[in-house]
Tab-separated table of C-alpha atoms in Angstrom:
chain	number	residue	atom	x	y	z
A	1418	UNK	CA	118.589	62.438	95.701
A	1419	UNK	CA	117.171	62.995	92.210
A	1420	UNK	CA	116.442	59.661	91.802
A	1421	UNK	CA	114.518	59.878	95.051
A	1422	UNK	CA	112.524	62.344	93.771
A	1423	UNK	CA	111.766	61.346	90.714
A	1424	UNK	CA	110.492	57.373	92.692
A	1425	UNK	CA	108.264	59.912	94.786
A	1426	UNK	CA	106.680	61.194	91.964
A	1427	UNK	CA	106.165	58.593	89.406
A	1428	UNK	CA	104.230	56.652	92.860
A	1429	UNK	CA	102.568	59.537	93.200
A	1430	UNK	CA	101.913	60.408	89.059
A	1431	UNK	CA	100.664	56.447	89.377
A	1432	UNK	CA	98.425	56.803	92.461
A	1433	UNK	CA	96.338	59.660	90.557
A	1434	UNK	CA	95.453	58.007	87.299
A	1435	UNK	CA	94.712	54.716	89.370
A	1436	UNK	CA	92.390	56.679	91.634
A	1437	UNK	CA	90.385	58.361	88.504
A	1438	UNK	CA	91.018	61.537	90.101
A	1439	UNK	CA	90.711	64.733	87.562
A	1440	UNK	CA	93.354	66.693	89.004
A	1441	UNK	CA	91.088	69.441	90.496
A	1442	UNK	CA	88.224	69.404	92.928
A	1443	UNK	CA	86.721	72.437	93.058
A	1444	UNK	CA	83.254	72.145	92.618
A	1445	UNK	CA	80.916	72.607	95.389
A	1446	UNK	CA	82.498	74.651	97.726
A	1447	UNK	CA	80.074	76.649	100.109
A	1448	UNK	CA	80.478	80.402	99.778
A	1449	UNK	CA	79.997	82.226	103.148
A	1450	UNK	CA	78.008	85.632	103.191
A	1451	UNK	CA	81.310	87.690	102.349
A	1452	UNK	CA	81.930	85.726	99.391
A	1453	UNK	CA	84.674	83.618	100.372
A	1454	UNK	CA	84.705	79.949	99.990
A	1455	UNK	CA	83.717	77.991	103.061
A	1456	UNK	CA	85.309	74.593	104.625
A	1457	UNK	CA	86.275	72.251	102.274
A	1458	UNK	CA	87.824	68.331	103.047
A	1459	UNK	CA	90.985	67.493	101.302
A	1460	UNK	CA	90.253	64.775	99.265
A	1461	UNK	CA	91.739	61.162	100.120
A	1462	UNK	CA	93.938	60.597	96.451
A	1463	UNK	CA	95.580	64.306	97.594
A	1464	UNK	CA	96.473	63.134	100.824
A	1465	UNK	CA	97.512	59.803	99.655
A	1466	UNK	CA	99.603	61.428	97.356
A	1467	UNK	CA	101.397	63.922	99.666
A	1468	UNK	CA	101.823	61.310	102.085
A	1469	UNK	CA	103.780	59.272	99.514
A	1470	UNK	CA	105.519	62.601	98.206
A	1471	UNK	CA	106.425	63.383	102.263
A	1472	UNK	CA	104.831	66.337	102.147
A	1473	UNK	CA	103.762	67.773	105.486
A	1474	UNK	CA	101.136	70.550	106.985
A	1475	UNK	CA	102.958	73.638	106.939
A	1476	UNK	CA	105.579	72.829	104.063
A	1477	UNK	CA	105.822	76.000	102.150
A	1478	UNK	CA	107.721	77.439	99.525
A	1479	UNK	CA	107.431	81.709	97.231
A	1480	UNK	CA	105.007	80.946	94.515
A	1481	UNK	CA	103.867	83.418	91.948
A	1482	UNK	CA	100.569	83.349	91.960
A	1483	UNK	CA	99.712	84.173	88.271
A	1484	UNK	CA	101.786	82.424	85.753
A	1485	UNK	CA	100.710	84.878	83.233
A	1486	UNK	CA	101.571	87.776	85.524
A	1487	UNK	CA	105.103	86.941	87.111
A	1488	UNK	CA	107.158	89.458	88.395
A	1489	UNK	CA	104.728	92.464	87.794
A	1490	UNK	CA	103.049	95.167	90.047
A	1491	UNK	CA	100.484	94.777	90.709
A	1492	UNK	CA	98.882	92.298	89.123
A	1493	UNK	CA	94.832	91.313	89.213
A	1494	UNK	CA	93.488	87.447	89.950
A	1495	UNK	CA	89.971	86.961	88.851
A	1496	UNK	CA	87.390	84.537	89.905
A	1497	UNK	CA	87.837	81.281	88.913
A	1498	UNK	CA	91.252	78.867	87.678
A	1499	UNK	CA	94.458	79.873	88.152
A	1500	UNK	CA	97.957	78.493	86.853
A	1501	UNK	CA	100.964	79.668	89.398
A	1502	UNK	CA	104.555	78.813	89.179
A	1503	UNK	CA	107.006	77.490	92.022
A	1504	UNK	CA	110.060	79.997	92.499
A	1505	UNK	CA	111.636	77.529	95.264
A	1506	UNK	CA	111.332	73.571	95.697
A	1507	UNK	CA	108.596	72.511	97.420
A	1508	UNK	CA	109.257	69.053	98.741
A	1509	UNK	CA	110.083	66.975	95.738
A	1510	UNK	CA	108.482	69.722	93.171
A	1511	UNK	CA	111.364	71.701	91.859
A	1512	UNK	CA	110.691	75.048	90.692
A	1513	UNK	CA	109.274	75.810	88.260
A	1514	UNK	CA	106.312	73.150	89.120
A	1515	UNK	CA	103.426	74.217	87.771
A	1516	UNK	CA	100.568	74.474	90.362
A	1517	UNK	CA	96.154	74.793	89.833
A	1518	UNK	CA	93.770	75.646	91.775
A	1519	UNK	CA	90.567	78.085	92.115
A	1520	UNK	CA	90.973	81.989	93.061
A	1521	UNK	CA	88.056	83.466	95.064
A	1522	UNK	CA	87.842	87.747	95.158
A	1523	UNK	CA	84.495	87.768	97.526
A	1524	UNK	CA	86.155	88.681	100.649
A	1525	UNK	CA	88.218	91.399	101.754
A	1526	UNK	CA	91.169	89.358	100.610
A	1527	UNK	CA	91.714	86.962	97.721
A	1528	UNK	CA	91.461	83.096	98.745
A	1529	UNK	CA	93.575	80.408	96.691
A	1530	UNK	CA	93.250	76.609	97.236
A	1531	UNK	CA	95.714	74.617	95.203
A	1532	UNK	CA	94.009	71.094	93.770
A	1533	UNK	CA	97.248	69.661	91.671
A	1534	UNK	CA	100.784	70.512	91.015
A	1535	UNK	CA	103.165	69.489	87.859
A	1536	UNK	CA	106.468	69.263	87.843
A	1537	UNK	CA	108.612	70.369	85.052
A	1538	UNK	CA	108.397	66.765	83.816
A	1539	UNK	CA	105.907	65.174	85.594
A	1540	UNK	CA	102.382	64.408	85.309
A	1541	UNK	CA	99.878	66.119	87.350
A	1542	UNK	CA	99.755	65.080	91.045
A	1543	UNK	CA	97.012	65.835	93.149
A	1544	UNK	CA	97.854	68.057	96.446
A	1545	UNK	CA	95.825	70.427	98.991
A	1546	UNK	CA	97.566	73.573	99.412
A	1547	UNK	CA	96.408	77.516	99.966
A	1548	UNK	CA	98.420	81.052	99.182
A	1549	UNK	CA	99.061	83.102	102.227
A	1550	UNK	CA	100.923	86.407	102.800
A	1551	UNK	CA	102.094	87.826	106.251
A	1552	UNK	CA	100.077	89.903	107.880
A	1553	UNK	CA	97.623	91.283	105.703
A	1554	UNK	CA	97.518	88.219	104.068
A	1555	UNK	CA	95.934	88.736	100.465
A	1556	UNK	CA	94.427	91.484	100.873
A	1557	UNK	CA	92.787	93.231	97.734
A	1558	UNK	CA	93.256	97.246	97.040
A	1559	UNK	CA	90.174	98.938	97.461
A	1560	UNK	CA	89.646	99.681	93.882
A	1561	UNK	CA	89.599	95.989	93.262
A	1562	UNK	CA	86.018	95.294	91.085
A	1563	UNK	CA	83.534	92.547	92.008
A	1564	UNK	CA	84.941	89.448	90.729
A	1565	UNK	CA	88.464	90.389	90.477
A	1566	UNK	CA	90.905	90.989	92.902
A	1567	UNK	CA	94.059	93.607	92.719
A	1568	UNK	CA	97.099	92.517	94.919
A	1569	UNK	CA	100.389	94.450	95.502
A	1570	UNK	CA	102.365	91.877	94.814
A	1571	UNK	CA	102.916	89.036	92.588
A	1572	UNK	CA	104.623	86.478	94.764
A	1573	UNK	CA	103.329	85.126	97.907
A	1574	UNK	CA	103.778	81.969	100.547
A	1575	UNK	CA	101.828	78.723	99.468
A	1576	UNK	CA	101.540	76.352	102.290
A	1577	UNK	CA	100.589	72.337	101.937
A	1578	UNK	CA	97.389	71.535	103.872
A	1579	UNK	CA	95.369	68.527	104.895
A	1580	UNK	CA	91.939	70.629	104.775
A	1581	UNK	CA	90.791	74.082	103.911
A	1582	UNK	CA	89.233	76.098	106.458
């Protein structure tokens, strides 16, 4: 099975430097009036990629979202990159894959879009995924400060997507 894996992601590793893609793609994104980041298209190489990898809509696995924060309470996410670690296997990513995306605080909750995961010894591989919590989702404490955004928790759901609503 580790052999498997390891096929899945060299094809995948391969498909992303052939494609020229960068590993993130989060420029552009429209902001709606609360702050939060509009619609944005998965981009081909990402689906190409978790098509090859088997990953499907709804795959999930515990990530912490902070890398630099793990296991603490609570912990703040600011504006802009973020590094987050896999606690359980997420398809072929073992934990503790190494996942980037883009945080956004304007809304009453926190929005994360994954871009591009890396595996413990892997290259980076693009993917389209999003954090999500039950049912208050991310939602920010009230003393949160513009730009930043102070969660409860330090873990949360991240869920593979084909587009970002």
């Amino acid at each position: 099975m580790a052999s498997n894996k390891s096929a899945l992601l060299c094809c995948a590793a391969l498909l992303a430097m052939s494609s020229g893609c960068a590993g993130t793609a989060t420029g552009g994104v429209a902001l709606r009036p609360d702050g939060s980041p509009g619609p944005e298209r998965c981009p081909e190489e990402a689906l190409k990629a978790m098509g090859y990898l088997r990953l499907s809509v709804g795959d999930g696995a515990i990530v912490e979202l902070d890398a630099n924060q793990t296991d603490a309470r609570p912990i703040t996410l600011y504006d802009g990159p973020v590094e987050s670690l896999l606690d359980e296997d997420l398809g072929p990513f073992e934990s503790p894959t190494r996942l980037y995306g883009r945080v956004w605080t304007g809304g009453p909750q926190v929005v994360i879009r994954y871009y591009a995961a890396r595996p413990p010894r892997g290259s980076r591989v693009p993917i389209c995924a999003v954090a999500r919590l039950g049912k208050g989702q991310l939602r920010k404490r009230p003393d949160s400060k513009p730009g930043t955004a102070i969660l409860e928790f330090s873990r949360a759901g991240v869920y593979v997507v084909d587009e970002f609503l």
